[in-house]
Tab-separated table of C-alpha atoms and ligand atoms in Angstrom:
chain	number	residue	atom	x	y	z
A	15	MET	CA	137.871	106.928	94.735
A	16	ILE	CA	138.122	105.870	91.107
A	17	VAL	CA	141.117	106.273	88.850
A	18	GLY	CA	141.237	105.538	85.151
A	19	ASN	CA	138.800	105.965	82.303
A	20	ASP	CA	136.481	103.020	82.791
A	21	PRO	CA	132.844	103.971	83.199
A	22	ILE	CA	131.516	103.933	86.735
A	23	LEU	CA	128.825	101.319	87.172
A	24	LEU	CA	125.977	102.686	89.243
A	25	THR	CA	124.238	99.329	89.018
A	26	PRO	CA	123.509	96.795	91.741
A	27	GLY	CA	126.019	94.193	90.542
A	28	PRO	CA	128.138	93.863	88.582
A	29	LEU	CA	129.371	97.070	90.129
A	30	THR	CA	132.471	99.233	90.276
A	31	THR	CA	135.243	97.377	92.099
A	32	SER	CA	138.482	98.790	93.468
A	33	SER	CA	141.673	98.362	91.482
A	34	ALA	CA	143.084	96.151	94.304
A	35	THR	CA	140.138	93.791	93.854
A	36	ARG	CA	140.646	93.651	90.100
A	37	GLN	CA	144.387	93.126	90.513
A	38	ALA	CA	143.727	90.099	92.715
A	39	MET	CA	142.622	88.323	89.542
A	40	LEU	CA	145.962	88.645	87.762
A	41	ARG	CA	147.218	85.185	88.668
A	42	ASP	CA	146.005	81.640	88.227
A	43	TRP	CA	145.316	79.037	90.894
A	44	GLY	CA	144.856	75.298	90.599
A	45	SER	CA	141.914	73.685	92.303
A	46	TRP	CA	144.283	71.382	94.271
A	47	ASP	CA	146.395	74.300	95.415
A	48	ALA	CA	146.406	74.234	99.224
A	49	ALA	CA	146.822	78.012	99.376
A	50	PHE	CA	143.739	78.476	97.217
A	51	ASN	CA	141.691	76.108	99.340
A	52	ARG	CA	142.800	77.876	102.505
A	53	MET	CA	141.730	81.130	100.882
A	54	THR	CA	138.255	79.684	100.322
A	55	GLN	CA	138.179	78.705	103.994
A	56	THR	CA	139.086	82.204	105.202
A	57	VAL	CA	136.501	83.735	102.868
A	58	CYS	CA	133.804	81.499	104.353
A	59	THR	CA	134.884	82.308	107.917
A	60	ASP	CA	134.815	86.041	107.219
A	61	LEU	CA	131.396	85.801	105.548
A	62	LEU	CA	130.027	84.076	108.659
A	63	ASP	CA	131.500	86.833	110.824
A	64	VAL	CA	129.716	89.570	108.850
A	65	VAL	CA	126.370	88.278	110.180
A	66	HIS	CA	127.617	86.881	113.527
A	67	GLY	CA	127.113	83.304	112.363
A	68	GLY	CA	129.154	81.653	115.125
A	69	ALA	CA	129.430	77.878	115.471
A	70	ASP	CA	125.745	77.162	114.811
A	71	TYR	CA	125.994	78.152	111.143
A	72	VAL	CA	128.125	77.107	108.197
A	73	CYS	CA	128.875	78.964	104.973
A	74	VAL	CA	128.534	76.987	101.755
A	75	PRO	CA	129.953	78.725	98.675
A	76	LEU	CA	128.525	77.855	95.270
A	77	GLN	CA	129.602	78.592	91.704
A	78	GLY	CA	127.307	80.807	89.643
A	79	SER	CA	125.326	84.021	90.026
A	80	GLY	CA	123.189	84.704	93.084
A	81	THR	CA	120.102	83.009	91.672
A	82	PHE	CA	121.984	79.692	91.559
A	83	SER	CA	122.446	79.902	95.319
A	84	VAL	CA	118.796	80.841	95.900
A	85	GLU	CA	117.666	77.861	93.855
A	86	ALA	CA	120.222	75.607	95.565
A	87	ALA	CA	119.073	76.712	99.025
A	88	ILE	CA	115.401	76.099	98.280
A	89	GLY	CA	116.072	72.790	96.545
A	90	THR	CA	118.316	71.528	99.336
A	91	LEU	CA	116.541	72.866	102.417
A	92	VAL	CA	112.812	72.605	101.658
A	93	PRO	CA	111.323	69.094	101.783
A	94	ARG	CA	109.177	68.098	98.783
A	95	GLU	CA	106.085	68.095	101.003
A	96	GLY	CA	106.884	71.540	102.424
A	97	CYS	CA	104.901	74.678	101.677
A	98	VAL	CA	106.655	78.028	101.303
A	99	LEU	CA	105.171	81.444	102.010
A	100	VAL	CA	106.541	84.075	99.612
A	101	PRO	CA	105.788	87.701	100.501
A	102	ASN	CA	105.985	89.251	97.021
A	103	ASN	CA	106.870	92.893	96.451
A	104	GLY	CA	109.029	92.679	93.355
A	105	ALA	CA	110.877	90.822	90.649
A	106	TYR	CA	113.252	88.881	92.918
A	107	CYS	CA	110.322	87.592	94.988
A	108	ALA	CA	108.630	86.585	91.738
A	109	ARG	CA	111.826	84.729	90.786
A	110	ILE	CA	111.564	82.699	93.994
A	111	VAL	CA	107.997	81.778	93.040
A	112	ARG	CA	109.266	80.531	89.664
A	113	ILE	CA	111.974	78.476	91.379
A	114	LEU	CA	109.318	76.879	93.616
A	115	GLN	CA	107.172	76.116	90.562
A	116	ARG	CA	110.109	74.449	88.793
A	117	LEU	CA	110.916	72.419	91.889
A	118	ARG	CA	107.208	71.517	92.239
A	119	ILE	CA	107.146	72.735	95.814
A	120	ALA	CA	103.826	74.081	97.142
A	121	TYR	CA	103.785	77.780	97.927
A	122	VAL	CA	101.509	80.564	99.112
A	123	GLU	CA	102.088	84.008	97.647
A	124	LEU	CA	101.450	87.084	99.761
A	125	ALA	CA	100.880	89.761	97.120
A	126	LEU	CA	102.108	93.263	97.935
A	127	ARG	CA	102.639	96.439	95.949
A	128	GLU	CA	106.177	97.188	94.737
A	129	ASP	CA	106.429	100.052	97.235
A	130	GLU	CA	104.910	98.172	100.168
A	131	PRO	CA	107.108	96.293	102.651
A	132	VAL	CA	105.683	93.138	104.150
A	133	THR	CA	104.692	93.320	107.814
A	134	ALA	CA	105.117	90.682	110.500
A	135	ALA	CA	101.345	90.899	111.083
A	136	ALA	CA	100.602	89.985	107.443
A	137	ILE	CA	102.956	87.016	107.706
A	138	GLU	CA	101.333	85.920	110.944
A	139	ASP	CA	97.893	86.186	109.278
A	140	ALA	CA	99.108	83.968	106.458
A	141	PHE	CA	100.314	81.365	109.015
A	142	MET	CA	96.879	81.423	110.642
A	143	ARG	CA	94.982	81.158	107.369
A	144	ASP	CA	97.146	78.387	105.972
A	145	PRO	CA	98.539	75.837	108.420
A	146	ARG	CA	100.233	74.003	105.508
A	147	ILE	CA	102.977	76.674	105.519
A	148	THR	CA	106.289	75.250	106.757
A	149	HIS	CA	108.768	77.813	105.389
A	150	VAL	CA	109.053	81.488	104.498
A	151	ALA	CA	111.237	82.663	101.605
A	152	GLN	CA	111.873	86.338	102.218
A	153	VAL	CA	113.749	88.844	100.068
A	154	HIS	CA	115.374	91.252	102.537
A	155	LEU	CA	116.051	94.099	100.130
A	156	GLU	CA	113.894	93.962	96.984
A	157	THR	CA	116.401	95.300	94.473
A	158	SER	CA	113.769	95.845	91.792
A	159	ALA	CA	112.610	99.036	93.548
A	160	GLY	CA	115.217	99.260	96.339
A	161	LEU	CA	112.613	98.390	98.978
A	162	LEU	CA	113.591	97.291	102.478
A	163	ASN	CA	111.575	94.569	104.222
A	164	PRO	CA	111.699	94.425	108.063
A	165	LEU	CA	113.883	91.345	108.507
A	166	ASP	CA	114.190	91.328	112.304
A	167	GLU	CA	110.405	91.386	112.760
A	168	ILE	CA	109.940	88.702	110.119
A	169	ALA	CA	112.564	86.498	111.791
A	170	ALA	CA	110.874	86.987	115.177
A	171	VAL	CA	107.457	85.945	113.871
A	172	CYS	CA	108.948	82.864	112.151
A	173	LEU	CA	110.708	81.912	115.369
A	174	ARG	CA	107.494	82.302	117.381
A	175	HIS	CA	105.519	80.109	114.972
A	176	ASP	CA	108.337	77.610	114.406
A	177	LYS	CA	108.552	78.200	110.640
A	178	ARG	CA	111.834	77.860	108.762
A	179	LEU	CA	113.038	81.166	107.275
A	180	ILE	CA	115.178	81.370	104.120
A	181	VAL	CA	116.369	84.907	103.378
A	182	ASP	CA	117.533	86.252	100.032
A	183	ALA	CA	119.923	88.886	101.397
A	184	MET	CA	121.635	89.294	98.049
A	185	SER	CA	121.759	93.077	97.931
A	186	SER	CA	121.750	93.756	101.690
A	187	PHE	CA	124.534	91.449	102.929
A	188	GLY	CA	127.468	93.546	104.108
A	189	ALA	CA	125.577	96.834	103.789
A	190	LEU	CA	122.716	96.461	106.256
A	191	PRO	CA	122.896	94.959	109.742
A	192	ILE	CA	121.915	91.282	109.913
A	193	ASP	CA	122.477	89.444	113.180
A	194	LEU	CA	121.941	85.686	113.209
A	195	ARG	CA	122.281	85.652	117.013
A	196	LEU	CA	118.789	87.173	117.258
A	197	GLY	CA	117.398	83.851	116.022
A	198	GLY	CA	114.740	82.910	113.524
A	199	ILE	CA	116.873	82.850	110.363
A	200	ASP	CA	117.632	79.352	109.081
A	201	ALA	CA	119.438	80.279	105.873
A	202	LEU	CA	120.781	83.472	104.359
A	203	ILE	CA	121.880	83.839	100.748
A	204	SER	CA	124.122	86.386	99.082
A	205	ALA	CA	126.813	86.616	96.409
A	206	SER	CA	130.293	87.919	95.687
A	207	GLY	CA	129.419	90.809	93.410
A	208	LYS	CA	127.054	93.004	95.402
A	209	CYS	CA	127.694	94.962	98.612
A	210	LEU	CA	130.880	93.025	99.352
A	211	GLU	CA	132.214	94.707	96.190
A	212	GLY	CA	133.743	91.565	94.722
A	213	VAL	CA	133.260	90.465	91.134
A	214	PRO	CA	130.271	88.329	90.135
A	215	GLY	CA	130.605	84.558	89.837
A	216	MET	CA	129.882	82.904	93.167
A	217	GLY	CA	127.086	82.889	95.687
A	218	PHE	CA	127.023	81.512	99.201
A	219	VAL	CA	124.454	80.176	101.615
A	220	ILE	CA	124.893	80.626	105.345
A	221	VAL	CA	122.780	77.919	106.903
A	222	ARG	CA	122.142	76.429	110.320
A	223	ARG	CA	124.561	73.553	110.712
A	224	ASP	CA	121.995	71.101	112.082
A	225	LEU	CA	119.465	71.962	109.380
A	226	LEU	CA	121.964	71.332	106.570
A	227	ALA	CA	123.021	68.079	108.237
A	228	SER	CA	119.439	66.814	107.887
A	229	CYS	CA	119.248	67.473	104.135
A	230	GLU	CA	121.348	64.672	102.658
A	231	GLY	CA	119.950	63.332	99.379
A	232	ARG	CA	117.131	65.859	99.161
A	233	SER	CA	118.236	68.198	96.374
A	234	PRO	CA	116.800	67.229	92.992
A	235	SER	CA	119.897	68.822	91.402
A	236	LEU	CA	123.393	67.346	91.414
A	237	ALA	CA	125.316	70.571	90.790
A	238	MET	CA	123.218	72.661	93.168
A	239	ASP	CA	123.103	70.271	96.115
A	240	LEU	CA	124.364	72.311	99.069
A	241	TYR	CA	124.630	69.271	101.310
A	242	ASP	CA	126.999	67.551	98.884
A	243	GLN	CA	128.873	70.772	98.210
A	244	TYR	CA	129.530	71.248	101.916
A	245	ALA	CA	130.261	67.595	102.688
A	246	TYR	CA	132.779	67.375	99.849
A	247	MET	CA	134.518	70.558	100.936
A	248	GLN	CA	134.714	69.319	104.527
A	249	LYS	CA	136.186	66.009	103.426
A	250	SER	CA	138.622	67.218	100.767
A	251	THR	CA	139.113	70.981	101.516
A	252	GLN	CA	138.398	71.457	97.781
A	253	TRP	CA	135.436	72.777	95.890
A	254	ARG	CA	133.213	70.097	94.392
A	255	PHE	CA	133.610	70.748	90.620
A	256	THR	CA	135.779	73.517	89.109
A	257	PRO	CA	136.026	76.496	91.464
A	258	PRO	CA	135.645	80.112	90.289
A	259	THR	CA	139.277	80.701	91.307
A	260	HIS	CA	139.646	84.323	90.232
A	261	VAL	CA	136.306	85.269	91.747
A	262	VAL	CA	137.348	83.770	95.097
A	263	ALA	CA	140.695	85.600	94.968
A	264	ALA	CA	138.945	88.881	94.197
A	265	LEU	CA	136.445	88.284	97.008
A	266	ARG	CA	139.305	87.597	99.437
A	267	VAL	CA	140.825	91.007	98.657
A	268	ALA	CA	137.402	92.687	98.628
A	269	LEU	CA	136.743	91.268	102.105
A	270	ASP	CA	140.118	92.563	103.320
A	271	GLN	CA	139.036	96.028	102.191
A	272	PHE	CA	135.589	95.552	103.741
A	273	ILE	CA	137.188	94.718	107.098
A	274	ALA	CA	139.720	97.567	106.819
A	275	GLU	CA	136.899	100.008	106.058
A	276	GLY	CA	135.223	99.031	109.339
A	277	GLY	CA	132.946	96.170	108.299
A	278	GLN	CA	129.195	96.436	107.814
A	279	PRO	CA	128.645	99.617	109.881
A	280	ALA	CA	131.180	101.587	107.833
A	281	ARG	CA	130.119	100.068	104.513
A	282	GLY	CA	126.502	100.835	105.318
A	283	ALA	CA	127.350	104.404	106.362
A	284	ARG	CA	129.171	105.065	103.077
A	285	TYR	CA	126.174	103.801	101.113
A	286	VAL	CA	123.782	105.919	103.201
A	287	LYS	CA	125.860	108.962	102.361
A	288	ASN	CA	125.954	107.987	98.684
A	289	CYS	CA	122.207	107.555	98.707
A	290	HIS	CA	121.561	110.919	100.386
A	291	THR	CA	123.883	112.707	98.000
A	292	LEU	CA	122.211	111.044	95.028
A	293	VAL	CA	118.644	111.662	96.131
A	294	SER	CA	119.129	115.279	97.166
A	295	ALA	CA	121.007	116.167	93.969
A	296	MET	CA	118.403	114.391	91.809
A	297	LYS	CA	115.587	116.172	93.662
A	298	ALA	CA	117.348	119.466	92.922
A	299	LEU	CA	117.051	118.534	89.221
A	300	GLY	CA	113.336	117.893	89.739
A	301	PHE	CA	113.302	114.078	89.954
A	302	GLU	CA	111.086	112.178	92.374
A	303	THR	CA	111.895	108.872	94.021
A	304	PHE	CA	109.481	105.997	93.571
A	305	LEU	CA	109.757	104.974	97.242
A	306	ARG	CA	109.060	106.882	100.426
A	307	ALA	CA	112.269	107.656	102.340
A	308	GLU	CA	111.235	105.371	105.263
A	309	VAL	CA	111.259	102.231	103.097
A	310	GLN	CA	114.130	103.202	100.790
A	311	ALA	CA	117.247	101.085	101.335
A	312	PRO	CA	120.587	102.829	100.662
A	313	VAL	CA	121.557	100.467	97.845
A	314	ILE	CA	119.623	101.377	94.718
A	315	VAL	CA	117.183	104.218	94.115
A	316	THR	CA	114.277	104.151	91.673
A	317	PHE	CA	113.347	107.466	90.074
A	318	HIS	CA	110.224	108.282	88.116
A	319	ALA	CA	110.999	108.934	84.455
A	320	PRO	CA	110.277	112.521	83.362
A	321	ARG	CA	106.868	112.901	81.745
A	322	ASP	CA	108.324	115.163	79.024
A	323	PRO	CA	107.553	113.868	75.469
A	324	MET	CA	111.262	114.311	74.592
A	325	TRP	CA	112.206	111.641	77.161
A	326	ARG	CA	113.698	108.439	75.726
A	327	PHE	CA	115.361	106.180	78.264
A	328	GLY	CA	117.586	104.586	75.597
A	329	ASP	CA	119.021	107.943	74.468
A	330	PHE	CA	119.382	109.142	78.055
A	331	TYR	CA	121.182	105.955	79.069
A	332	ALA	CA	123.581	106.187	76.097
A	333	ALA	CA	124.423	109.843	76.722
A	334	VAL	CA	125.012	109.324	80.450
A	335	ARG	CA	127.143	106.283	79.587
A	336	GLU	CA	129.155	108.475	77.223
A	337	ALA	CA	129.693	110.843	80.154
A	338	GLY	CA	131.158	107.946	82.164
A	339	PHE	CA	128.289	106.558	84.241
A	340	VAL	CA	126.282	103.396	83.711
A	341	LEU	CA	122.708	103.589	85.022
A	342	TYR	CA	120.091	100.865	85.193
A	343	PRO	CA	116.666	100.588	83.603
A	344	GLY	CA	113.607	100.314	85.832
A	345	LYS	CA	112.311	96.895	86.784
A	346	LEU	CA	108.818	97.815	87.891
A	347	THR	CA	105.607	96.656	86.326
A	348	VAL	CA	103.445	99.673	87.157
A	349	VAL	CA	105.201	102.921	86.176
A	350	GLU	CA	108.098	104.046	83.980
A	351	THR	CA	111.215	104.460	86.082
A	352	PHE	CA	114.973	104.140	85.977
A	353	ARG	CA	117.392	103.188	88.715
A	354	VAL	CA	120.698	104.439	90.050
A	355	GLY	CA	122.790	102.264	92.353
A	356	CYS	CA	124.716	103.709	95.291
A	357	ILE	CA	126.905	100.658	95.947
A	358	GLY	CA	130.371	99.670	94.758
A	359	ALA	CA	133.767	101.277	95.251
A	360	VAL	CA	132.292	104.757	94.888
A	361	ASP	CA	131.688	107.583	97.316
A	362	SER	CA	129.600	110.727	97.311
A	363	HIS	CA	131.945	112.416	94.799
A	364	GLU	CA	130.995	109.913	92.117
A	365	MET	CA	127.327	110.256	93.017
A	366	PHE	CA	127.564	114.009	92.729
A	367	ASP	CA	129.419	113.816	89.390
A	368	ALA	CA	126.877	111.316	88.056
A	369	VAL	CA	123.987	113.641	88.834
A	370	ALA	CA	125.863	116.551	87.251
A	371	ALA	CA	126.220	114.432	84.092
A	372	ILE	CA	122.514	113.549	84.228
A	373	GLY	CA	121.670	117.273	84.453
A	374	ARG	CA	123.803	118.088	81.395
A	375	VAL	CA	122.278	115.242	79.387
A	376	LEU	CA	118.740	116.426	80.159
A	377	VAL	CA	119.623	119.898	78.863
A	378	GLU	CA	121.119	118.379	75.680
A	379	MET	CA	118.011	116.251	75.174
A	380	GLY	CA	115.722	119.175	75.850
A	381	VAL	CA	113.940	117.219	78.572
A	382	LYS	CA	112.260	119.099	81.409
A	383	VAL	CA	111.699	117.265	84.667
B	421	PLP	C1	121.074	90.331	92.433
B	421	PLP	C2	119.967	89.683	93.162
B	421	PLP	C3	119.713	88.298	93.029
B	421	PLP	C4	120.518	87.411	92.130
B	421	PLP	O1	120.431	87.775	90.810
B	421	PLP	P1	121.509	87.221	89.766
B	421	PLP	O2	121.027	87.815	88.482
B	421	PLP	O3	121.442	85.761	89.783
B	421	PLP	O4	122.814	87.756	90.204
B	421	PLP	C5	118.723	87.738	93.805
B	421	PLP	N1	117.997	88.475	94.646
B	421	PLP	C6	118.196	89.801	94.800
B	421	PLP	C7	117.357	90.553	95.788
B	421	PLP	C8	119.192	90.452	94.060
B	421	PLP	O5	119.403	91.767	94.212
């Protein structure tokens, strides 16, 4: 799918974008430009459609990387006297804990291993043990290992116990099915530069309309107040503060391609194929995945580093980069690993070529797997 000599990013954002998406950034827009503001509107409408948001939800875009939107959602939607349950199986869950600490919001951590999805039963237990809990902050796809958490079951248990559910769907949105019509999800966060295959620079929060309407004046942050961001955009059609114009334009074109490809089912199917190609070719080289296949999401795969004394991740990374592929270091606390993404404007040909390059580099390094 790729033309040109740029390296292929097999990383979970920034990632490899199509040339049409990059070309969308070759002109400038003013923030008062009606065409630009209409473009923002259509982007928000299409983002809502991806998860069947309907009239009960609104999409609030926000400048910055994905974390800005996570912090904005928590700061705007959780009352100061709330208490948030955080099932923790990786670095992005731990980041949510740090956000809660900074915001001085009470939380309960449900500690899990990095290869262990949370279960609805464990969440229900936590509700029983600690009646203070008002909210759950759930990472759908823990990108640090590539682990999938069972969102539908989590949403169902939150609905049953009347707890508000805020979902970090950063690396699953667009790739995995999420259906807001099933109920239980109050807010869902993602960003431009992950499975939608846009460029990084804006996040968005899809939130229940009536919930957002009740949050005026709550955010301790001016710039990250989602209520104000939405209210201003409704009133003026413009972004509050300078918009990431080129990022929005690239996301518009990326969404056009997403829709033309066949939406989430087709995008997800391409990533599944990428993931299978990657994993089977890496296994043929002798590598093992960190996760069991049942809990592996088709977005990023963590591999155990070879135990050979000649192994140096830094040298390996540089040589594979020289061959045209950018990999990702591991992000796990327990074992030495590295990661390979299967998302972006790539298909199984790139995955296959990447593994071929990895095989050649191992031979050059004298590393046995
Ligand atoms: C990418 C990602 C984020 C946001 O990280 P940024 O560095 O702010 O882009 C948050 N949560 C998950 C699960 C992610 O994959």
